Tab-separated table of C-alpha atoms in Angstrom:
chain	number	residue	atom	x	y	z
A	1	UNK	CA	-18.067	-21.729	-4.439
A	2	UNK	CA	-19.380	-22.852	-0.525
A	3	UNK	CA	-15.573	-24.416	-0.633
A	4	UNK	CA	-14.325	-21.002	-1.113
A	5	UNK	CA	-13.415	-18.568	1.873
A	6	UNK	CA	-16.008	-15.954	2.384
A	7	UNK	CA	-13.817	-12.743	0.651
A	8	UNK	CA	-13.393	-15.208	-2.493
A	9	UNK	CA	-16.593	-16.312	-2.596
A	10	UNK	CA	-18.030	-12.542	-2.525
A	11	UNK	CA	-15.687	-11.254	-5.257
A	12	UNK	CA	-16.100	-14.191	-7.744
A	13	UNK	CA	-20.015	-13.749	-6.998
A	14	UNK	CA	-18.946	-10.110	-8.266
A	15	UNK	CA	-17.118	-11.203	-11.354
A	16	UNK	CA	-19.643	-13.265	-12.032
A	17	UNK	CA	-16.902	-16.378	-12.677
A	18	UNK	CA	-16.488	-19.667	-11.070
A	19	UNK	CA	-12.916	-20.023	-10.170
A	20	UNK	CA	-10.858	-17.216	-8.203
A	21	UNK	CA	-8.597	-17.182	-10.475
A	22	UNK	CA	-8.110	-14.195	-13.373
A	23	UNK	CA	-5.947	-15.009	-16.418
A	24	UNK	CA	-3.201	-11.960	-16.557
A	25	UNK	CA	-3.644	-9.783	-19.541
A	26	UNK	CA	-0.034	-9.902	-21.732
A	27	UNK	CA	-0.006	-7.644	-24.923
A	28	UNK	CA	1.511	-9.499	-27.495
A	29	UNK	CA	1.227	-12.881	-25.944
A	30	UNK	CA	-2.899	-13.229	-25.474
A	31	UNK	CA	-5.933	-12.302	-27.499
A	32	UNK	CA	-9.552	-13.119	-27.411
A	33	UNK	CA	-8.671	-16.900	-27.378
A	34	UNK	CA	-7.024	-17.475	-24.622
A	35	UNK	CA	-9.360	-14.962	-22.377
A	36	UNK	CA	-12.391	-16.822	-23.586
A	37	UNK	CA	-10.908	-20.587	-22.650
A	38	UNK	CA	-10.001	-19.142	-19.149
A	39	UNK	CA	-13.507	-18.052	-19.049
A	40	UNK	CA	-15.106	-21.771	-20.147
A	41	UNK	CA	-12.824	-23.010	-17.282
A	42	UNK	CA	-14.461	-20.857	-14.853
A	43	UNK	CA	-11.657	-18.290	-14.639
A	44	UNK	CA	-11.719	-14.343	-15.387
A	45	UNK	CA	-10.331	-14.282	-19.052
A	46	UNK	CA	-8.287	-10.644	-19.655
A	47	UNK	CA	-7.792	-9.357	-23.049
A	48	UNK	CA	-4.748	-6.884	-23.340
A	49	UNK	CA	-5.428	-3.645	-25.109
A	50	UNK	CA	-2.586	-1.557	-24.848
A	51	UNK	CA	-1.311	-3.005	-28.252
A	52	UNK	CA	-4.598	-3.174	-30.140
A	53	UNK	CA	-5.578	-0.741	-32.478
A	54	UNK	CA	-9.404	0.695	-32.071
A	55	UNK	CA	-10.626	-1.747	-35.017
A	56	UNK	CA	-8.971	-4.479	-33.455
A	57	UNK	CA	-10.618	-3.810	-30.197
A	58	UNK	CA	-13.690	-3.980	-31.254
A	59	UNK	CA	-12.798	-7.276	-32.983
A	60	UNK	CA	-11.511	-8.775	-30.200
A	61	UNK	CA	-14.204	-7.116	-27.898
A	62	UNK	CA	-16.858	-8.516	-29.884
A	63	UNK	CA	-15.379	-12.370	-29.636
A	64	UNK	CA	-15.815	-11.843	-25.922
A	65	UNK	CA	-19.087	-10.032	-26.059
A	66	UNK	CA	-20.747	-12.251	-27.575
A	67	UNK	CA	-20.185	-15.472	-25.406
A	68	UNK	CA	-21.731	-15.601	-22.071
A	69	UNK	CA	-18.875	-15.143	-20.447
A	70	UNK	CA	-17.284	-12.235	-18.114
A	71	UNK	CA	-14.135	-10.696	-19.024
A	72	UNK	CA	-11.383	-8.109	-18.318
A	73	UNK	CA	-10.082	-5.509	-21.032
A	74	UNK	CA	-7.083	-4.404	-19.629
A	75	UNK	CA	-5.213	-1.143	-20.707
A	76	UNK	CA	-2.104	1.391	-19.804
A	77	UNK	CA	-2.567	4.329	-18.674
A	78	UNK	CA	1.131	5.903	-18.635
A	79	UNK	CA	2.300	9.400	-19.979
A	80	UNK	CA	4.959	9.320	-21.896
A	81	UNK	CA	7.131	12.087	-22.101
A	82	UNK	CA	8.408	13.041	-25.752
A	83	UNK	CA	11.700	11.691	-26.423
A	84	UNK	CA	14.333	13.434	-28.321
A	85	UNK	CA	15.976	12.690	-31.822
A	86	UNK	CA	19.373	12.980	-29.755
A	87	UNK	CA	18.280	10.431	-26.993
A	88	UNK	CA	17.199	7.717	-29.657
A	89	UNK	CA	20.463	8.601	-31.274
A	90	UNK	CA	22.346	7.945	-27.923
A	91	UNK	CA	20.673	4.866	-27.753
A	92	UNK	CA	21.624	3.512	-31.338
A	93	UNK	CA	24.939	4.445	-30.391
A	94	UNK	CA	24.853	1.989	-27.442
A	95	UNK	CA	23.513	-0.530	-30.075
A	96	UNK	CA	26.116	-0.109	-33.091
A	97	UNK	CA	28.100	-3.178	-32.304
A	98	UNK	CA	25.342	-5.351	-32.370
A	99	UNK	CA	24.182	-4.202	-35.874
A	100	UNK	CA	27.757	-4.545	-36.870
A	101	UNK	CA	27.650	-8.187	-35.486
A	102	UNK	CA	24.151	-8.689	-37.201
A	103	UNK	CA	25.002	-6.643	-40.512
A	104	UNK	CA	21.737	-4.653	-40.153
A	105	UNK	CA	21.176	-1.233	-40.734
A	106	UNK	CA	19.452	1.007	-37.711
A	107	UNK	CA	15.780	2.028	-37.947
A	108	UNK	CA	15.352	5.189	-39.493
A	109	UNK	CA	12.104	5.515	-38.600
A	110	UNK	CA	10.118	4.623	-41.840
A	111	UNK	CA	8.966	1.831	-40.618
A	112	UNK	CA	7.787	2.178	-37.192
A	113	UNK	CA	6.746	-0.959	-34.900
A	114	UNK	CA	3.671	-1.021	-32.753
A	115	UNK	CA	3.583	1.079	-29.805
A	116	UNK	CA	1.851	0.772	-26.491
A	117	UNK	CA	-1.480	3.048	-26.386
A	118	UNK	CA	-2.594	4.720	-23.298
A	119	UNK	CA	-6.518	4.899	-22.188
A	120	UNK	CA	-7.714	7.787	-23.932
A	121	UNK	CA	-10.907	9.201	-25.383
A	122	UNK	CA	-11.573	6.612	-28.324
A	123	UNK	CA	-10.529	3.355	-25.775
A	124	UNK	CA	-13.124	4.673	-23.646
A	125	UNK	CA	-15.415	4.910	-26.223
A	126	UNK	CA	-15.419	1.283	-27.092
A	127	UNK	CA	-15.485	0.519	-23.337
A	128	UNK	CA	-18.784	2.659	-23.022
A	129	UNK	CA	-20.214	0.319	-26.097
A	130	UNK	CA	-19.212	-3.319	-24.729
A	131	UNK	CA	-18.820	-2.535	-20.934
A	132	UNK	CA	-16.953	-5.507	-20.048
A	133	UNK	CA	-17.389	-6.628	-16.427
A	134	UNK	CA	-14.135	-5.492	-15.576
A	135	UNK	CA	-11.696	-2.714	-16.925
A	136	UNK	CA	-7.899	-2.568	-15.546
A	137	UNK	CA	-5.307	-0.638	-15.529
A	138	UNK	CA	-1.589	-0.516	-15.267
A	139	UNK	CA	0.460	2.148	-14.398
A	140	UNK	CA	-2.167	3.718	-12.013
A	141	UNK	CA	-5.295	5.006	-13.317
A	142	UNK	CA	-6.677	7.224	-15.924
A	143	UNK	CA	-8.017	10.790	-15.683
A	144	UNK	CA	-10.633	11.456	-12.972
A	145	UNK	CA	-13.059	12.042	-16.229
A	146	UNK	CA	-12.168	8.770	-17.988
A	147	UNK	CA	-12.451	6.761	-14.999
A	148	UNK	CA	-16.070	8.009	-14.187
A	149	UNK	CA	-17.275	6.959	-17.539
A	150	UNK	CA	-15.786	3.629	-16.917
A	151	UNK	CA	-17.718	3.558	-13.833
A	152	UNK	CA	-21.029	4.445	-15.287
A	153	UNK	CA	-20.400	1.881	-18.017
A	154	UNK	CA	-20.803	-0.342	-15.092
A	155	UNK	CA	-17.780	-1.733	-14.946
A	156	UNK	CA	-15.465	-2.770	-12.064
A	157	UNK	CA	-12.297	-1.141	-11.890
A	158	UNK	CA	-8.971	-2.629	-11.491
A	159	UNK	CA	-5.394	-1.828	-11.286
A	160	UNK	CA	-2.076	-2.994	-10.281
A	161	UNK	CA	0.111	-1.858	-6.868
A	162	UNK	CA	3.968	-2.918	-6.527
A	163	UNK	CA	3.936	-0.833	-2.986
A	164	UNK	CA	1.551	-0.388	-0.317
A	165	UNK	CA	1.654	3.429	-1.096
A	166	UNK	CA	0.423	2.668	-4.589
A	167	UNK	CA	-2.500	0.540	-3.244
A	168	UNK	CA	-3.400	3.190	-0.478
A	169	UNK	CA	-3.296	5.543	-3.742
A	170	UNK	CA	-5.320	3.299	-5.764
A	171	UNK	CA	-8.014	2.716	-3.381
A	172	UNK	CA	-8.191	6.634	-2.490
A	173	UNK	CA	-8.535	7.316	-6.092
A	174	UNK	CA	-11.211	5.112	-7.187
A	175	UNK	CA	-10.435	1.384	-7.576
A	176	UNK	CA	-12.620	-0.914	-6.869
A	177	UNK	CA	-10.138	-4.226	-6.688
A	178	UNK	CA	-6.182	-4.162	-5.970
A	179	UNK	CA	-3.988	-6.177	-7.593
A	180	UNK	CA	-0.840	-6.833	-5.019
A	181	UNK	CA	1.906	-6.897	-8.102
A	182	UNK	CA	5.103	-9.077	-6.366
A	183	UNK	CA	7.968	-8.804	-7.513
A	184	UNK	CA	8.068	-11.894	-9.055
A	185	UNK	CA	5.674	-11.334	-11.507
A	186	UNK	CA	6.524	-11.295	-15.042
A	187	UNK	CA	6.213	-8.647	-17.795
A	188	UNK	CA	6.110	-4.846	-16.940
A	189	UNK	CA	6.247	-3.826	-13.088
A	190	UNK	CA	2.875	-1.481	-12.640
A	191	UNK	CA	4.720	0.843	-10.926
A	192	UNK	CA	3.274	4.090	-10.981
A	193	UNK	CA	4.367	6.556	-7.883
A	194	UNK	CA	8.406	6.309	-8.112
A	195	UNK	CA	9.306	4.599	-10.849
A	196	UNK	CA	13.338	5.037	-9.594
A	197	UNK	CA	12.968	2.528	-6.757
A	198	UNK	CA	12.536	-0.541	-8.612
A	199	UNK	CA	15.043	-2.435	-6.491
A	200	UNK	CA	13.651	-1.860	-3.114
A	201	UNK	CA	10.089	-3.471	-4.169
A	202	UNK	CA	8.585	-6.252	-2.141
A	203	UNK	CA	8.182	-9.898	-3.433
A	204	UNK	CA	4.319	-11.351	-3.196
A	205	UNK	CA	4.915	-12.839	0.384
A	206	UNK	CA	5.784	-9.790	2.055
A	207	UNK	CA	3.838	-7.453	0.133
A	208	UNK	CA	0.478	-9.151	-0.332
A	209	UNK	CA	-0.696	-9.105	4.110
A	210	UNK	CA	0.867	-5.693	4.336
A	211	UNK	CA	-1.597	-4.035	0.987
A	212	UNK	CA	-4.499	-6.437	2.489
A	213	UNK	CA	-4.121	-4.970	5.844
A	214	UNK	CA	-4.033	-1.386	4.181
A	215	UNK	CA	-6.914	-1.316	2.227
A	216	UNK	CA	-10.511	-1.994	2.087
A	217	UNK	CA	-11.183	-3.401	-0.939
A	218	UNK	CA	-10.479	-7.273	-2.192
A	219	UNK	CA	-7.050	-7.435	-3.080
A	220	UNK	CA	-6.023	-10.177	-5.852
A	221	UNK	CA	-2.377	-11.997	-5.593
A	222	UNK	CA	0.283	-11.731	-8.367
A	223	UNK	CA	3.341	-12.711	-9.118
A	224	UNK	CA	4.869	-16.000	-9.177
A	225	UNK	CA	1.763	-18.137	-8.656
A	226	UNK	CA	2.258	-21.168	-10.869
A	227	UNK	CA	0.081	-24.006	-9.164
A	228	UNK	CA	-2.267	-24.948	-6.275
A	229	UNK	CA	0.291	-24.447	-3.810
A	230	UNK	CA	0.296	-20.862	-4.830
A	231	UNK	CA	-3.068	-20.245	-5.076
A	232	UNK	CA	-3.532	-21.660	-1.553
A	233	UNK	CA	-0.786	-19.611	0.186
A	234	UNK	CA	-1.906	-16.361	-1.765
A	235	UNK	CA	-5.255	-17.068	-0.061
A	236	UNK	CA	-4.079	-18.060	3.429
A	237	UNK	CA	-2.006	-14.389	3.148
A	238	UNK	CA	-5.406	-12.570	2.306
A	239	UNK	CA	-6.052	-12.375	-1.152
A	240	UNK	CA	-9.323	-12.653	-2.496
A	241	UNK	CA	-8.230	-14.347	-5.683
A	242	UNK	CA	-5.217	-14.822	-8.072
A	243	UNK	CA	-3.621	-13.339	-10.811
A	244	UNK	CA	-1.859	-16.079	-13.015
A	245	UNK	CA	0.371	-15.303	-16.260
A	246	UNK	CA	3.277	-17.021	-16.989
A	247	UNK	CA	1.155	-20.296	-16.552
A	248	UNK	CA	-0.894	-19.662	-19.110
A	249	UNK	CA	1.524	-18.660	-21.674
A	250	UNK	CA	2.090	-22.144	-22.011
A	251	UNK	CA	-0.899	-22.669	-22.957
A	252	UNK	CA	-2.244	-23.946	-26.219
A	253	UNK	CA	-4.170	-20.357	-26.874
A	254	UNK	CA	-1.057	-17.803	-25.856
A	255	UNK	CA	0.171	-15.888	-28.939
A	256	UNK	CA	3.908	-16.395	-28.362
A	257	UNK	CA	6.769	-17.226	-30.693
A	258	UNK	CA	8.499	-20.667	-30.961
A	259	UNK	CA	11.434	-19.118	-29.624
A	260	UNK	CA	9.775	-17.715	-26.395
A	261	UNK	CA	7.839	-20.654	-25.927
A	262	UNK	CA	11.843	-22.545	-26.156
A	263	UNK	CA	12.818	-20.015	-23.652
A	264	UNK	CA	10.194	-21.182	-21.534
A	265	UNK	CA	10.830	-24.457	-21.475
A	266	UNK	CA	14.408	-24.057	-20.941
A	267	UNK	CA	14.379	-21.295	-17.783
A	268	UNK	CA	14.452	-21.753	-14.508
A	269	UNK	CA	14.809	-20.269	-10.948
A	270	UNK	CA	17.041	-17.649	-11.635
A	271	UNK	CA	16.427	-17.092	-15.573
A	272	UNK	CA	14.651	-14.199	-15.400
A	273	UNK	CA	15.754	-10.207	-14.291
A	274	UNK	CA	13.801	-6.961	-14.731
A	275	UNK	CA	15.246	-4.567	-17.535
A	276	UNK	CA	14.273	-1.554	-19.325
A	277	UNK	CA	16.007	-2.000	-22.383
A	278	UNK	CA	12.981	-3.736	-24.482
A	279	UNK	CA	10.413	-0.735	-23.601
A	280	UNK	CA	12.025	1.956	-21.565
A	281	UNK	CA	10.464	0.640	-18.533
A	282	UNK	CA	11.127	-1.712	-16.549
A	283	UNK	CA	9.793	-5.550	-16.871
A	284	UNK	CA	10.654	-8.801	-15.918
A	285	UNK	CA	11.782	-11.763	-18.628
A	286	UNK	CA	13.942	-14.189	-19.774
A	287	UNK	CA	17.937	-13.036	-19.394
A	288	UNK	CA	19.377	-13.178	-22.934
A	289	UNK	CA	22.678	-11.751	-24.564
A	290	UNK	CA	21.244	-8.075	-24.662
A	291	UNK	CA	20.020	-8.585	-21.638
A	292	UNK	CA	23.571	-9.606	-19.903
A	293	UNK	CA	25.573	-7.133	-21.991
A	294	UNK	CA	24.317	-3.563	-21.608
A	295	UNK	CA	21.392	-4.155	-18.786
A	296	UNK	CA	19.389	-5.292	-17.324
A	297	UNK	CA	18.751	-1.819	-16.014
A	298	UNK	CA	20.254	0.959	-18.702
A	299	UNK	CA	20.213	5.106	-18.302
A	300	UNK	CA	20.424	4.864	-22.200
A	301	UNK	CA	17.462	3.929	-22.736
A	302	UNK	CA	14.824	5.712	-23.892
A	303	UNK	CA	11.659	6.790	-22.472
A	304	UNK	CA	8.757	4.127	-22.319
A	305	UNK	CA	7.712	2.770	-25.114
A	306	UNK	CA	9.923	3.789	-27.457
A	307	UNK	CA	13.115	1.872	-26.085
A	308	UNK	CA	12.192	-1.327	-28.817
A	309	UNK	CA	11.962	0.567	-32.032
A	310	UNK	CA	16.044	0.109	-31.705
A	311	UNK	CA	15.925	-3.180	-31.668
A	312	UNK	CA	13.686	-4.382	-33.862
A	313	UNK	CA	16.430	-5.029	-36.835
A	314	UNK	CA	18.486	-7.252	-34.492
A	315	UNK	CA	15.461	-8.905	-33.332
A	316	UNK	CA	14.502	-9.959	-36.787
A	317	UNK	CA	17.542	-10.741	-37.770
A	318	UNK	CA	18.390	-13.309	-34.895
A	319	UNK	CA	14.527	-14.631	-34.869
A	320	UNK	CA	15.169	-15.755	-38.772
A	321	UNK	CA	17.914	-17.882	-37.521
A	322	UNK	CA	16.231	-19.214	-34.740
A	323	UNK	CA	17.986	-16.980	-31.717
A	324	UNK	CA	16.458	-15.005	-29.263
A	325	UNK	CA	19.796	-13.005	-28.573
A	326	UNK	CA	17.717	-9.970	-28.308
A	327	UNK	CA	14.284	-11.152	-28.091
A	328	UNK	CA	11.967	-9.982	-25.741
A	329	UNK	CA	10.213	-12.692	-23.405
A	330	UNK	CA	8.489	-11.800	-20.939
A	331	UNK	CA	7.266	-13.999	-17.867
A	332	UNK	CA	7.574	-14.336	-14.128
A	333	UNK	CA	10.027	-15.719	-11.254
A	334	UNK	CA	7.816	-19.186	-11.177
A	335	UNK	CA	8.642	-20.176	-14.775
A	336	UNK	CA	11.008	-22.892	-13.726
A	337	UNK	CA	8.017	-24.427	-11.551
A	338	UNK	CA	6.305	-25.910	-15.191
A	339	UNK	CA	7.596	-27.202	-18.063
A	340	UNK	CA	5.571	-28.306	-21.385
A	341	UNK	CA	7.983	-30.691	-22.518
A	342	UNK	CA	6.590	-29.923	-26.083
A	343	UNK	CA	3.154	-30.323	-25.116
A	344	UNK	CA	0.319	-27.557	-25.579
A	345	UNK	CA	-2.256	-27.858	-23.168
A	346	UNK	CA	-5.694	-25.921	-23.473
A	347	UNK	CA	-6.029	-22.744	-21.077
A	348	UNK	CA	-9.432	-24.106	-20.177
A	349	UNK	CA	-7.849	-27.200	-19.053
A	350	UNK	CA	-5.364	-25.685	-16.614
A	351	UNK	CA	-8.255	-23.042	-15.325
A	352	UNK	CA	-9.992	-26.182	-14.047
A	353	UNK	CA	-6.979	-28.255	-13.159
A	354	UNK	CA	-5.845	-25.492	-10.950
A	355	UNK	CA	-9.359	-24.714	-9.400
A	356	UNK	CA	-9.793	-28.824	-8.407
A	357	UNK	CA	-6.313	-29.063	-7.290
A	358	UNK	CA	-6.692	-26.046	-4.765
A	359	UNK	CA	-9.886	-27.312	-3.467
A	360	UNK	CA	-8.480	-30.455	-2.621
A	361	UNK	CA	-5.735	-28.407	-0.104
A	362	UNK	CA	-9.062	-26.510	1.293
A	363	UNK	CA	-10.434	-29.624	2.431
C-alpha cells in the first residue's frame, strides 16, 4: 500500500480495500459473483441494483455481506416523466419495417420487460439493513432525506459526473467521492444537469484534471481504462482510484450473453457509439444494424427507461438465430485494447494483474 500516492492510500484505507480499483457496476452484466471476485483480488466490487427486485437485492446483498470484503451498491436515481401511448405508438411505427422483416408482432404490453428502478424508500431500507461500505448513484443523487439516511447508515456516498458543473453540484449536495466519467465510458452516461448536451461532453483526459482542480473530495477516473497504463495515467492526472467496467465484461463471472461476448472480441477502437434507442437515455455500446439505421440518437425514442420494450421481440428473434442486429452490447471505447480470444479470465486474477502491473510503473 505504501507504493501508492498519498491521495490513493487515503481513499483505499477509507474503502477498506487493498487496490485502487473499483469494478464499475454494470446492470444486467454482473451480480454478486463478479463483485466478490474483484474484492478477493483487492479491489472494490460493485453490485448494480437498478434491475433487481427488492427480494433479489436482499439475496445479492447477503452473498456480499456474508464475506469479509467491502462492496459498493449502485443505484439509479432518475426521475422518469410519464410516457404516453402516443409516444410508444410513434416509436413502434418507426420500428415497423423491422417487425415485418423479422416476422414478429410489436409488443402489446402484456409481457413487460424488467425496467430500471430508481432509488426509493424500499431500496433505502435495504441499504440501511445491510450498510454496504459504499453506496453509489447514477444520474445525480436521491432526495435529501434518502441521502441522509444512507449516510446515517455509515455508507460512503459516491456519484458520477460527466462535466465539471456536475462534479461541483455533487460535492455541494453531499457526495463523498466523485466519479469523473469520461466520454469514453461504456453504458449509460451519468449526465443529469443537461441531457441535451451529449455531444459536448469531454473525454477523460480533459475532464479528469479539471474535476480534480474544481472539487475538494476524492475523484475516481472512469472511461477507457483497460490496463495498467490507463490506471497510471489517471493517477498522474489526479485520480485517487479508477473505475473499470469493460475489462471486467471479459471475465468468467460476467453474466453477459454469448452474443455480447462475441461482440466484445470483435470490437475495435471505432466500434462503439453513444445511443439512446435501447433505453431512452444516452449510453455507449457496440454499433449494430438498428443503431446505424435509426440512431445513434433518435428524437422518436421514448423516455428512459421505456424505449427497450418495443425492441424486445426483435432482440429475441435475432438472438435465437445468433444475430446481434438489435442487441444491447454496452462497453467503452477501450474495448479494442483487450481480446479474450475465447478465454474467460477470472475477475480476481484480472484485478491482481492490473494492480501488479500498475505498481511496476510506479517503481
